[in-house]
Amino acid sequence: MSAPEIPKPRPANVPGRARLERVTVVLPWDLDPRLSAFPRTPRDGQLVVLETRAKPLALPFHRQKLALVVSALRHFVAERRAAGFVVEHLVADDYATGVTEMIAWAKPREVHAMEPREWAIDRRFRTLPITLHADGGPGGHFLGSREEFLAWARGRKVLRMEHFYPRMRRALGVLVDQQGRPTGGQWSFDTENRKHARGVEVPAIPWIAPDEITRAALRFAARAGRWGTLEPFGWPVTRADALGWLDDFIRGRLERFGPYEDAIRTDARFLFHSLLSVPLNLGLLHPRELVDHAVEAYRARRLPLASVEGFVRQVIGWREFIRGIYWHLMPGLREANQLAATRPLPAAFWEPERTELACLRDALASVRDTGYTHHIQRLMVICNYSVLAGLDPRAVSHWFWAAFVDAYEWVELPNVVGMGMFGTDAFTTKPYVASAAYIQRMAGGPKAAPCASCKFDPSKRTGPDACPLNAMYWDFLRQHRAEHARNPRMRVLLQNLDRMKPAELAQIRASAEAHRASLAPLDPPWSFEEDAG
C-alpha cells in the first residue's frame, strides 16, 4: 500500500532560507513547551515539528487516533507561531531522516530534543548529532528519569509496583506526613474500590466540538485510516481543552471514581474514569498537574481518600512504573511469551459483531467506535479473554497499540504483554484471569448487561449455552497447573480445580477447545511494523 497523502505543511527545503541557530525537534508526544529541550522565548531558539510518512502505515491505526495526533500537533504549531516562535513544520520519510535532512539544509549550531518515548526511535536518535534531554524528572514528561528507575530496579529479584509506589509518594511528598507515612495509614485503598455501578447516575463526558484544524485532520484520517469509526470525534487536542477536561473530572467525577473504577456498564462505557491519559500521553498535560489537582480537591472538599489515592496511584504509581519497566525490559519484552500462546488474533477484534460473547463484543465495539475503553475492560475482558483463548501476546499488543487513542508502545506493551497476557513474570505474580462470574459481578449481577443480554449463560461451564469464559478459564488452569502450583496466590483456584471429577474436566476441555477452534482470524490488507517511523 502506498503512503497516504499527508496534509501539506510549509515546505521542507526552500533555498535561501535563513540558517536556524538553536533548534528543538518536536515529536508528536512532545506538545508541552515547558519541557527542558524547548526554548523559553523566541530569541532562545526555533522549533522543528516533525511528521512522517512511515508512521501512519506502521500499524492499522484507529482513525480517531490519527485525527487526534495530527490535530494536536497542528494546534501546537499554530499556538507556538502565535506566541512568536519560528516553527518549521516538516514531513519526512521517518523521524531520523527528517532530523538529518533538516541539519543538512539548515546547518543549525545545535539541535535539541526530548528522549523519544519509543525504543526504536530512541535508538536512531542516539546516532544523530543531537542533544537529548531526559524525558523524566525536572523538565521531563515523567516524574522520574529512566536512570532513577533502573537504579531502583538494579539488584532486585522482583519488580513490584507496590514497592515502587511508596517510594514515589515519599519522593514527591504526595499524600504523606512529615515522617513519610501515608495519609490514612495505608498506601493503597484498592480493596475499597470494588462496587458495581448498576443504576448509578453517570455524568456526561465534555466532548470537544472540532474546529477547522481538527476537521482537516479528520479529512486526513478518513483517507489514511484503515480501521475504526471516525465520528463523532470529541477528544481534547489543545492544552486549554485538556485543562478543561482535568477540571471537569476533578469537579464532577473524581469523588465517585474510586468505588466504581472496576465497574462495567454497557450503557455508560466510561463511567467515572478521567480519560486524561489521552491528553497526558500527548504532552498536553503533565502528571504532576493531575496529582496536585486531585490532592488539592481532597484537602479543600474532603473528597473520599479511596478515590483520590486510587487516581494518584494510577498516575505516579502504575504509569511511572510501567514506563520504567518498558525501558528496563526492552527489546526482549516484544518477544515475551512464557505461556507459549500462538493463536492469531480473531477477526472479532477488528469486527466486534463476529463474537456472540456480549462482554467482549461490547468492549471491542467501544474501541471500534471511540478508540477507548477503561482499564478493567482492557484487563479483565479483552486481555482476560485473550489469555484464556491462547492468543499470541505480540498480536494482541499490536492491536492495542493501533486501536487505542492513548496507546503508545511504551505504555501498552508492558501492560498488555506483561500484566494482561502474563507473557513475563518479571513484574507480575500471577495471570489476571477470571471466569464469567467476575464479569457478572462487576456488571451488577445476572440482571445487568452485558451478561443479561448475552446468549450464553454465565452460570454454566459446559453445554451449548454455557459461557465460553468458564470452560476456557478452568481449562487454562488445567493446562498451566504445573507452572502455578507453587504460587500461593493461585493455591485456592487450583484446589477448586482438583475437586473436579475427570469426566467434568474432560467436558470442560472439549468445550474450551471447541471455542478456541471456532476463532477465525482476519486476513487484513495491512502489516505491523513496530520500528517504522
Short mmCIF file of C-alpha atoms in Angstrom, two decimals:
data_model
loop_
_atom_site.label_atom_id
_atom_site.label_comp_id
_atom_site.label_asym_id
_atom_site.label_seq_id
_atom_site.Cartn_x
_atom_site.Cartn_y
_atom_site.Cartn_z
CA MET A 1 0.00 0.00 0.00
CA SER A 2 1.32 3.43 -0.87
CA ALA A 3 1.79 6.09 1.75
CA PRO A 4 -1.33 8.14 2.46
CA GLU A 5 -1.43 11.75 1.48
CA ILE A 6 -0.48 13.92 4.44
CA PRO A 7 -1.87 17.47 4.60
CA LYS A 8 0.95 19.68 3.40
CA PRO A 9 2.55 21.98 5.97
CA ARG A 10 5.10 24.58 5.00
CA PRO A 11 7.64 23.17 2.51
CA ALA A 12 10.62 21.36 3.98
CA ASN A 13 13.51 22.76 1.98
CA VAL A 14 13.44 26.19 0.42
CA PRO A 15 16.76 27.56 -0.97
CA GLY A 16 17.87 30.78 0.61
CA ARG A 17 16.14 30.21 3.92
CA ALA A 18 17.90 31.78 6.88
CA ARG A 19 20.05 29.48 8.93
CA LEU A 20 18.47 28.18 12.12
CA GLU A 21 20.57 28.50 15.26
CA ARG A 22 19.37 26.54 18.30
CA VAL A 23 16.74 24.08 17.11
CA THR A 24 14.40 21.90 19.15
CA VAL A 25 12.96 18.89 17.34
CA VAL A 26 9.35 18.22 18.36
CA LEU A 27 7.79 14.76 18.08
CA PRO A 28 4.02 14.15 18.34
CA TRP A 29 4.03 13.47 22.09
CA ASP A 30 6.21 16.49 22.98
CA LEU A 31 3.39 19.02 22.97
CA ASP A 32 4.49 20.81 26.15
CA PRO A 33 6.59 23.98 25.70
CA ARG A 34 7.71 23.71 29.34
CA LEU A 35 9.93 20.71 28.52
CA SER A 36 13.64 21.23 29.11
CA ALA A 37 14.57 20.94 25.43
CA PHE A 38 12.34 23.86 24.45
CA PRO A 39 13.42 27.49 24.08
CA ARG A 40 11.79 29.74 26.66
CA THR A 41 11.46 32.76 24.36
CA PRO A 42 11.53 33.16 20.56
CA ARG A 43 15.02 34.66 20.87
CA ASP A 44 16.30 31.46 22.55
CA GLY A 45 15.72 29.14 19.58
CA GLN A 46 13.45 27.74 16.91
CA LEU A 47 11.22 24.67 16.69
CA VAL A 48 11.14 21.94 14.05
CA VAL A 49 7.94 19.90 14.28
CA LEU A 50 8.14 16.52 12.53
CA GLU A 51 5.53 14.31 10.94
CA THR A 52 6.45 11.19 8.99
CA ARG A 53 5.07 9.26 6.07
CA ALA A 54 6.08 5.92 7.60
CA LYS A 55 4.24 6.20 10.90
CA PRO A 56 0.63 6.22 9.61
CA LEU A 57 1.43 2.98 7.75
CA ALA A 58 3.28 1.29 10.61
CA LEU A 59 0.07 -0.15 12.08
CA PRO A 60 -3.61 -0.02 11.14
CA PHE A 61 -4.09 2.94 13.47
CA HIS A 62 -7.61 3.80 14.54
CA ARG A 63 -8.94 6.70 12.50
CA GLN A 64 -9.67 8.72 15.64
CA LYS A 65 -6.11 8.19 16.80
CA LEU A 66 -4.71 9.50 13.52
CA ALA A 67 -7.01 12.52 13.69
CA LEU A 68 -6.14 13.13 17.34
CA VAL A 69 -2.37 13.12 16.85
CA VAL A 70 -2.42 15.19 13.64
CA SER A 71 -4.84 17.75 15.08
CA ALA A 72 -2.97 18.12 18.37
CA LEU A 73 0.35 18.54 16.55
CA ARG A 74 -1.03 21.16 14.20
CA HIS A 75 -2.71 23.08 17.01
CA PHE A 76 0.64 23.11 18.78
CA VAL A 77 2.31 24.56 15.67
CA ALA A 78 -0.32 27.28 15.40
CA GLU A 79 -0.07 28.16 19.08
CA ARG A 80 3.73 28.37 19.09
CA ARG A 81 3.72 30.56 15.98
CA ALA A 82 1.09 32.80 17.58
CA ALA A 83 3.45 33.12 20.57
CA GLY A 84 6.15 34.47 18.24
CA PHE A 85 8.27 31.37 17.75
CA VAL A 86 9.79 30.33 14.43
CA VAL A 87 8.32 26.90 13.75
CA GLU A 88 9.31 24.76 10.79
CA HIS A 89 6.68 22.07 10.25
CA LEU A 90 8.17 19.25 8.18
CA VAL A 91 7.07 15.93 6.74
CA ALA A 92 9.80 13.33 6.28
CA ASP A 93 10.01 9.65 5.47
CA ASP A 94 10.80 8.95 9.13
CA TYR A 95 11.86 10.95 12.18
CA ALA A 96 15.60 10.30 11.95
CA THR A 97 15.61 11.16 8.24
CA GLY A 98 13.70 14.33 8.99
CA VAL A 99 16.35 15.42 11.51
CA THR A 100 19.19 14.50 9.16
CA GLU A 101 17.66 16.42 6.24
CA MET A 102 16.95 19.44 8.43
CA ILE A 103 20.55 19.52 9.67
CA ALA A 104 21.81 19.29 6.08
CA TRP A 105 19.94 22.36 4.81
CA ALA A 106 19.61 24.45 7.97
CA LYS A 107 23.07 23.72 9.44
CA PRO A 108 21.97 24.70 12.97
CA ARG A 109 24.54 25.47 15.62
CA GLU A 110 22.90 22.98 17.99
CA VAL A 111 19.96 20.57 17.88
CA HIS A 112 17.94 19.51 20.94
CA ALA A 113 15.14 17.03 21.54
CA MET A 114 13.49 15.13 24.33
CA GLU A 115 14.40 11.46 24.63
CA PRO A 116 11.91 9.74 22.29
CA ARG A 117 9.33 7.61 24.03
CA GLU A 118 9.59 4.68 21.60
CA TRP A 119 12.51 2.30 21.77
CA ALA A 120 13.27 2.20 18.02
CA ILE A 121 13.12 5.98 17.57
CA ASP A 122 15.25 6.47 20.68
CA ARG A 123 17.94 4.17 19.33
CA ARG A 124 18.03 6.01 16.00
CA PHE A 125 18.17 9.44 17.61
CA ARG A 126 21.19 8.40 19.67
CA THR A 127 23.16 8.01 16.43
CA LEU A 128 22.46 11.63 15.40
CA PRO A 129 24.33 14.84 16.29
CA ILE A 130 21.61 15.88 18.71
CA THR A 131 21.40 16.71 22.42
CA LEU A 132 18.78 14.53 24.08
CA HIS A 133 17.11 15.78 27.25
CA ALA A 134 15.86 13.36 29.90
CA ASP A 135 12.21 12.54 29.44
CA GLY A 136 11.70 12.27 33.20
CA GLY A 137 12.49 14.39 36.22
CA PRO A 138 12.56 18.21 36.19
CA GLY A 139 11.69 19.42 32.70
CA GLY A 140 10.55 15.98 31.52
CA HIS A 141 7.32 14.26 30.58
CA PHE A 142 7.51 11.93 33.57
CA LEU A 143 8.16 12.45 37.27
CA GLY A 144 11.30 10.31 37.42
CA SER A 145 14.12 9.67 34.97
CA ARG A 146 14.88 6.37 33.28
CA GLU A 147 18.17 6.21 35.17
CA GLU A 148 16.40 6.59 38.51
CA PHE A 149 14.12 3.68 37.75
CA LEU A 150 16.99 1.48 36.56
CA ALA A 151 18.91 2.30 39.73
CA TRP A 152 15.88 1.29 41.80
CA ALA A 153 15.42 -1.94 39.80
CA ARG A 154 19.08 -2.94 39.80
CA GLY A 155 19.74 -5.95 42.01
CA ARG A 156 16.08 -6.59 42.85
CA LYS A 157 14.88 -10.15 42.40
CA VAL A 158 11.31 -9.00 41.86
CA LEU A 159 9.96 -5.75 40.46
CA ARG A 160 6.61 -4.86 42.00
CA MET A 161 4.58 -1.70 41.71
CA GLU A 162 3.58 -1.92 45.39
CA HIS A 163 7.27 -1.48 46.28
CA PHE A 164 7.85 1.31 43.78
CA TYR A 165 4.75 3.35 44.54
CA PRO A 166 5.53 4.30 48.19
CA ARG A 167 8.98 5.43 47.06
CA MET A 168 7.38 7.79 44.53
CA ARG A 169 4.90 9.12 47.07
CA ARG A 170 7.67 9.92 49.54
CA ALA A 171 9.98 11.41 46.91
CA LEU A 172 7.22 13.70 45.63
CA GLY A 173 5.67 14.44 49.00
CA VAL A 174 2.24 13.29 47.87
CA LEU A 175 -0.29 12.18 50.50
CA VAL A 176 2.38 11.60 53.15
CA ASP A 177 3.11 13.23 56.51
CA GLN A 178 6.42 14.75 57.62
CA GLN A 179 7.73 11.32 58.59
CA GLY A 180 6.88 9.89 55.16
CA ARG A 181 3.92 7.87 56.41
CA PRO A 182 0.90 7.51 54.12
CA THR A 183 -2.19 9.63 54.63
CA GLY A 184 -4.92 7.43 56.05
CA GLY A 185 -2.45 4.91 57.43
CA GLN A 186 -2.03 2.76 54.32
CA TRP A 187 -0.56 3.17 50.87
CA SER A 188 -3.45 1.72 48.88
CA PHE A 189 -7.21 1.68 49.34
CA ASP A 190 -7.76 -0.52 46.31
CA THR A 191 -9.78 -3.08 48.26
CA GLU A 192 -12.46 -0.42 48.85
CA ASN A 193 -12.88 0.22 45.13
CA ARG A 194 -14.91 -2.81 44.09
CA LYS A 195 -18.52 -1.63 43.64
CA HIS A 196 -20.65 -2.27 40.59
CA ALA A 197 -22.35 0.83 39.12
CA ARG A 198 -25.73 -0.63 38.27
CA GLY A 199 -28.35 2.13 38.50
CA VAL A 200 -25.81 4.85 39.34
CA GLU A 201 -26.24 8.16 37.54
CA VAL A 202 -23.16 8.91 35.43
CA PRO A 203 -22.15 12.43 34.31
CA ALA A 204 -21.63 13.23 30.64
CA ILE A 205 -18.17 13.49 29.12
CA PRO A 206 -17.41 17.09 27.95
CA TRP A 207 -16.57 16.21 24.35
CA ILE A 208 -14.92 19.00 22.34
CA ALA A 209 -16.52 20.23 19.10
CA PRO A 210 -13.99 20.02 16.23
CA ASP A 211 -12.60 23.31 14.91
CA GLU A 212 -11.22 23.83 11.40
CA ILE A 213 -7.80 22.34 12.21
CA THR A 214 -9.46 19.24 13.65
CA ARG A 215 -11.86 19.00 10.71
CA ALA A 216 -8.85 18.99 8.35
CA ALA A 217 -7.26 16.24 10.48
CA LEU A 218 -10.49 14.27 10.27
CA ARG A 219 -10.42 14.50 6.48
CA PHE A 220 -6.85 13.22 6.52
CA ALA A 221 -7.79 10.34 8.83
CA ALA A 222 -10.72 9.43 6.59
CA ARG A 223 -8.27 8.99 3.70
CA ALA A 224 -5.32 7.49 5.57
CA GLY A 225 -7.07 5.37 8.18
CA ARG A 226 -7.93 1.75 7.66
CA TRP A 227 -9.97 0.91 10.72
CA GLY A 228 -12.23 2.42 13.38
CA THR A 229 -15.23 4.75 13.43
CA LEU A 230 -14.11 8.32 12.77
CA GLU A 231 -17.00 10.41 14.01
CA PRO A 232 -18.31 11.72 16.30
CA PHE A 233 -14.87 12.96 17.39
CA GLY A 234 -14.53 14.98 20.60
CA TRP A 235 -11.08 14.35 22.11
CA PRO A 236 -9.11 17.31 23.51
CA VAL A 237 -6.43 18.49 21.08
CA THR A 238 -5.12 21.61 22.83
CA ARG A 239 -3.78 22.33 26.27
CA ALA A 240 -6.79 24.53 27.00
CA ASP A 241 -9.10 21.64 26.10
CA ALA A 242 -7.07 19.26 28.26
CA LEU A 243 -7.14 21.61 31.26
CA GLY A 244 -10.90 21.87 30.85
CA TRP A 245 -11.18 18.08 30.93
CA LEU A 246 -8.98 17.92 34.03
CA ASP A 247 -11.17 20.47 35.81
CA ASP A 248 -14.35 18.66 34.76
CA PHE A 249 -13.04 15.36 36.12
CA ILE A 250 -11.92 16.81 39.43
CA ARG A 251 -15.24 18.61 39.94
CA GLY A 252 -17.66 16.03 38.59
CA ARG A 253 -16.21 12.51 38.61
CA LEU A 254 -13.23 12.10 40.97
CA GLU A 255 -15.42 11.77 44.05
CA ARG A 256 -17.02 8.57 42.73
CA PHE A 257 -14.09 7.39 40.61
CA GLY A 258 -12.71 5.04 43.27
CA PRO A 259 -15.73 2.92 44.22
CA TYR A 260 -16.71 2.35 40.58
CA GLU A 261 -13.33 2.21 38.83
CA ASP A 262 -13.65 -1.56 38.24
CA ALA A 263 -17.32 -1.49 37.26
CA ILE A 264 -18.69 -2.36 33.81
CA ARG A 265 -21.71 -0.66 32.25
CA THR A 266 -22.86 -1.31 28.69
CA ASP A 267 -24.94 1.88 28.68
CA ALA A 268 -22.23 4.07 30.27
CA ARG A 269 -18.92 2.97 28.83
CA PHE A 270 -16.67 5.49 30.57
CA LEU A 271 -18.40 5.73 33.97
CA PHE A 272 -16.33 7.99 36.27
CA HIS A 273 -12.96 7.48 34.55
CA SER A 274 -10.98 10.60 33.71
CA LEU A 275 -9.92 9.71 30.13
CA LEU A 276 -6.99 12.05 30.86
CA SER A 277 -4.46 9.50 29.62
CA VAL A 278 -5.34 10.74 26.12
CA PRO A 279 -4.04 14.34 26.50
CA LEU A 280 -1.47 13.27 29.12
CA ASN A 281 0.29 10.91 26.70
CA LEU A 282 0.48 13.67 24.09
CA GLY A 283 2.14 16.10 26.50
CA LEU A 284 -0.87 18.40 26.74
CA LEU A 285 -0.92 17.77 30.49
CA HIS A 286 1.83 16.92 32.96
CA PRO A 287 1.38 14.13 35.55
CA ARG A 288 2.21 16.46 38.41
CA GLU A 289 -0.74 18.66 37.42
CA LEU A 290 -3.13 15.74 37.68
CA VAL A 291 -1.82 14.71 41.08
CA ASP A 292 -1.75 18.24 42.53
CA HIS A 293 -5.30 19.00 41.38
CA ALA A 294 -6.58 15.74 42.88
CA VAL A 295 -4.81 16.22 46.22
CA GLU A 296 -5.93 19.85 46.40
CA ALA A 297 -9.53 18.75 45.86
CA TYR A 298 -9.15 16.12 48.59
CA ARG A 299 -7.99 18.71 51.08
CA ALA A 300 -10.34 21.51 50.07
CA ARG A 301 -13.51 19.49 49.50
CA ARG A 302 -12.84 16.43 51.67
CA LEU A 303 -13.22 14.05 48.74
CA PRO A 304 -13.01 10.34 49.63
CA LEU A 305 -9.40 9.32 50.16
CA ALA A 306 -10.01 6.00 48.41
CA SER A 307 -10.96 7.82 45.20
CA VAL A 308 -8.12 10.34 45.34
CA GLU A 309 -5.49 7.77 46.27
CA GLY A 310 -6.73 5.41 43.56
CA PHE A 311 -6.33 8.12 40.94
CA VAL A 312 -2.93 9.19 42.28
CA ARG A 313 -1.77 5.57 42.21
CA GLN A 314 -2.65 5.29 38.53
CA VAL A 315 -0.64 8.42 37.68
CA ILE A 316 2.50 8.28 39.83
CA GLY A 317 2.40 4.60 40.65
CA TRP A 318 1.39 2.42 37.75
CA ARG A 319 2.09 4.86 34.89
CA GLU A 320 5.62 5.69 36.09
CA PHE A 321 6.29 2.04 36.93
CA ILE A 322 5.15 0.77 33.52
CA ARG A 323 7.28 3.35 31.72
CA GLY A 324 10.32 2.23 33.76
CA ILE A 325 9.58 -1.43 33.06
CA TYR A 326 9.44 -0.70 29.33
CA TRP A 327 12.97 0.69 29.22
CA HIS A 328 14.25 -1.95 31.64
CA LEU A 329 12.98 -4.92 29.60
CA MET A 330 13.26 -3.72 26.01
CA PRO A 331 13.63 -5.03 23.38
CA GLY A 332 13.05 -8.50 24.81
CA LEU A 333 9.60 -7.55 26.04
CA ARG A 334 8.31 -7.76 22.47
CA GLU A 335 9.16 -11.46 22.37
CA ALA A 336 7.94 -12.36 25.90
CA ASN A 337 5.57 -15.32 25.74
CA GLN A 338 6.10 -17.59 28.73
CA LEU A 339 2.73 -19.30 28.24
CA ALA A 340 3.72 -20.22 24.65
CA ALA A 341 0.47 -18.81 23.25
CA THR A 342 0.42 -18.69 19.45
CA ARG A 343 -3.19 -18.39 18.28
CA PRO A 344 -3.67 -15.48 15.81
CA LEU A 345 -5.89 -12.53 16.61
CA PRO A 346 -9.57 -13.36 15.92
CA ALA A 347 -11.49 -11.32 13.37
CA ALA A 348 -13.80 -10.07 16.13
CA PHE A 349 -11.08 -7.71 17.36
CA TRP A 350 -11.49 -5.78 14.13
CA GLU A 351 -15.17 -6.64 13.56
CA PRO A 352 -16.84 -6.94 17.01
CA GLU A 353 -20.11 -8.30 15.64
CA ARG A 354 -18.29 -11.55 14.88
CA THR A 355 -18.34 -12.62 18.54
CA GLU A 356 -21.52 -13.64 20.36
CA LEU A 357 -19.90 -13.10 23.76
CA ALA A 358 -21.65 -9.90 24.87
CA CYS A 359 -19.00 -8.58 27.28
CA LEU A 360 -16.25 -8.98 24.70
CA ARG A 361 -18.39 -7.61 21.86
CA ASP A 362 -19.28 -4.51 23.90
CA ALA A 363 -15.66 -3.82 24.87
CA LEU A 364 -14.42 -4.29 21.31
CA ALA A 365 -17.25 -2.15 19.93
CA SER A 366 -16.29 0.65 22.33
CA VAL A 367 -12.77 0.55 20.95
CA ARG A 368 -14.01 0.49 17.36
CA ASP A 369 -16.39 3.41 17.96
CA THR A 370 -14.21 5.66 20.17
CA GLY A 371 -10.69 4.26 20.35
CA TYR A 372 -11.12 3.78 24.10
CA THR A 373 -12.31 1.54 26.92
CA HIS A 374 -11.46 1.90 30.58
CA HIS A 375 -8.83 -0.23 32.30
CA ILE A 376 -11.00 -3.02 33.67
CA GLN A 377 -12.41 -3.78 30.21
CA ARG A 378 -8.87 -3.74 28.84
CA LEU A 379 -7.52 -6.08 31.52
CA MET A 380 -10.40 -8.28 32.66
CA VAL A 381 -12.43 -8.50 29.46
CA ILE A 382 -10.16 -8.12 26.43
CA CYS A 383 -6.88 -9.39 27.88
CA ASN A 384 -8.58 -11.99 30.07
CA TYR A 385 -10.30 -13.42 27.00
CA SER A 386 -7.04 -13.24 25.05
CA VAL A 387 -5.13 -15.23 27.67
CA LEU A 388 -7.83 -17.86 28.03
CA ALA A 389 -8.13 -18.21 24.25
CA GLY A 390 -4.35 -18.64 23.89
CA LEU A 391 -3.83 -15.61 21.66
CA ASP A 392 -0.32 -14.54 20.69
CA PRO A 393 0.69 -11.72 23.09
CA ARG A 394 2.53 -9.84 20.36
CA ALA A 395 -0.55 -9.85 18.12
CA VAL A 396 -2.70 -8.53 20.97
CA SER A 397 -0.06 -5.89 21.71
CA HIS A 398 -0.09 -4.73 18.10
CA TRP A 399 -3.87 -4.38 18.23
CA PHE A 400 -3.79 -2.34 21.45
CA TRP A 401 -1.09 -0.07 20.03
CA ALA A 402 -3.08 0.53 16.86
CA ALA A 403 -6.58 0.66 18.35
CA PHE A 404 -6.43 2.85 21.46
CA VAL A 405 -6.18 6.62 21.22
CA ASP A 406 -3.99 6.76 24.36
CA ALA A 407 -1.73 3.79 23.47
CA TYR A 408 1.94 4.02 22.55
CA GLU A 409 4.40 1.18 22.72
CA TRP A 410 5.97 2.35 25.99
CA VAL A 411 2.65 2.05 27.82
CA GLU A 412 0.72 -0.68 26.01
CA LEU A 413 3.49 -3.26 25.60
CA PRO A 414 4.27 -3.80 29.31
CA ASN A 415 0.60 -3.55 30.22
CA VAL A 416 -0.59 -5.98 27.54
CA VAL A 417 2.25 -8.49 27.32
CA GLY A 418 3.31 -8.32 30.96
CA MET A 419 0.23 -7.73 33.06
CA GLY A 420 -2.61 -8.52 30.66
CA MET A 421 -1.19 -11.59 28.90
CA PHE A 422 1.29 -12.81 31.56
CA GLY A 423 3.91 -13.11 28.84
CA THR A 424 6.53 -12.47 31.53
CA ASP A 425 6.56 -12.74 35.31
CA ALA A 426 9.21 -10.02 35.60
CA PHE A 427 6.77 -7.69 37.35
CA THR A 428 3.52 -9.61 37.89
CA THR A 429 2.97 -12.55 40.23
CA LYS A 430 0.02 -14.30 38.57
CA PRO A 431 -2.06 -14.30 35.40
CA TYR A 432 -5.04 -11.95 35.62
CA VAL A 433 -7.68 -14.43 34.51
CA ALA A 434 -11.28 -14.82 35.59
CA SER A 435 -14.43 -16.72 34.75
CA ALA A 436 -17.78 -15.22 33.80
CA ALA A 437 -18.65 -14.77 37.48
CA TYR A 438 -16.24 -11.84 37.77
CA ILE A 439 -17.68 -10.06 34.73
CA GLN A 440 -21.22 -10.60 36.01
CA ARG A 441 -20.33 -9.31 39.47
CA MET A 442 -18.68 -6.10 38.19
CA ALA A 443 -21.63 -5.50 35.85
CA GLY A 444 -24.07 -5.65 38.74
CA GLY A 445 -25.42 -9.19 38.79
CA PRO A 446 -27.35 -11.55 36.49
CA LYS A 447 -29.96 -8.92 35.54
CA ALA A 448 -27.38 -6.40 34.31
CA ALA A 449 -25.84 -6.08 30.88
CA PRO A 450 -23.69 -7.36 29.32
CA CYS A 451 -24.42 -10.77 30.88
CA ALA A 452 -28.20 -10.25 30.92
CA SER A 453 -28.26 -9.63 27.17
CA CYS A 454 -25.82 -12.42 26.25
CA LYS A 455 -26.83 -15.65 24.53
CA PHE A 456 -24.51 -17.53 26.90
CA ASP A 457 -25.30 -18.46 30.49
CA PRO A 458 -22.57 -17.19 32.87
CA SER A 459 -23.50 -19.82 35.45
CA LYS A 460 -22.74 -22.80 33.20
CA ARG A 461 -19.33 -24.33 32.47
CA THR A 462 -20.26 -26.67 29.62
CA GLY A 463 -23.04 -27.11 27.12
CA PRO A 464 -24.12 -25.19 24.01
CA ASP A 465 -25.35 -22.17 26.01
CA ALA A 466 -22.52 -22.11 28.58
CA CYS A 467 -20.32 -19.01 28.70
CA PRO A 468 -17.05 -19.80 26.89
CA LEU A 469 -15.12 -17.87 29.55
CA ASN A 470 -15.96 -20.54 32.12
CA ALA A 471 -14.71 -23.54 30.18
CA MET A 472 -11.62 -21.70 28.97
CA TYR A 473 -10.87 -20.45 32.50
CA TRP A 474 -10.84 -23.90 34.09
CA ASP A 475 -9.07 -25.41 31.11
CA PHE A 476 -6.42 -22.69 31.35
CA LEU A 477 -5.80 -23.64 34.99
CA ARG A 478 -5.58 -27.29 33.94
CA GLN A 479 -3.13 -26.53 31.15
CA HIS A 480 -0.82 -24.45 33.32
CA ARG A 481 -1.23 -26.17 36.66
CA ALA A 482 2.42 -27.17 36.95
CA GLU A 483 3.70 -23.61 36.45
CA HIS A 484 1.38 -22.17 39.10
CA ALA A 485 1.35 -24.95 41.70
CA ARG A 486 3.89 -23.17 43.93
CA ASN A 487 2.25 -19.76 43.65
CA PRO A 488 0.36 -19.02 46.89
CA ARG A 489 -1.97 -16.61 45.04
CA MET A 490 -3.10 -19.48 42.79
CA ARG A 491 -3.44 -22.13 45.51
CA VAL A 492 -7.18 -21.78 46.20
CA LEU A 493 -8.02 -21.79 42.49
CA LEU A 494 -6.01 -24.94 41.90
CA GLN A 495 -7.62 -26.62 44.91
CA ASN A 496 -11.01 -25.96 43.33
CA LEU A 497 -9.72 -27.41 40.07
CA ASP A 498 -8.56 -30.55 41.86
CA ARG A 499 -12.05 -31.14 43.27
CA MET A 500 -13.50 -31.57 39.79
CA LYS A 501 -14.18 -35.09 38.56
CA PRO A 502 -12.30 -36.38 35.50
CA ALA A 503 -15.49 -36.55 33.43
CA GLU A 504 -16.29 -32.90 34.14
CA LEU A 505 -12.74 -31.85 33.33
CA ALA A 506 -12.96 -33.72 30.03
CA GLN A 507 -16.19 -31.88 29.15
CA ILE A 508 -14.60 -28.56 30.11
CA ARG A 509 -11.57 -29.26 27.97
CA ALA A 510 -13.71 -30.22 24.98
CA SER A 511 -15.84 -27.07 25.32
CA ALA A 512 -12.79 -24.83 25.66
CA GLU A 513 -11.03 -26.37 22.68
CA ALA A 514 -14.19 -26.13 20.57
CA HIS A 515 -14.49 -22.41 21.26
CA ARG A 516 -10.83 -21.75 20.54
CA ALA A 517 -11.07 -23.69 17.30
CA SER A 518 -14.02 -21.56 16.22
CA LEU A 519 -11.99 -18.33 16.30
CA ALA A 520 -11.47 -17.36 12.68
CA PRO A 521 -8.58 -14.95 12.10
CA LEU A 522 -8.93 -11.96 9.79
CA ASP A 523 -6.51 -11.68 6.90
CA PRO A 524 -6.20 -7.88 6.78
CA PRO A 525 -4.56 -5.89 3.95
CA TRP A 526 -2.00 -4.31 6.28
CA SER A 527 1.18 -5.16 8.16
CA PHE A 528 2.60 -4.35 11.58
CA GLU A 529 5.92 -2.52 11.51
CA GLU A 530 6.97 -1.89 15.11
CA ASP A 531 10.06 0.13 14.22
CA ALA A 532 8.60 2.21 11.39
CA GLY A 533 8.86 5.95 11.83
#
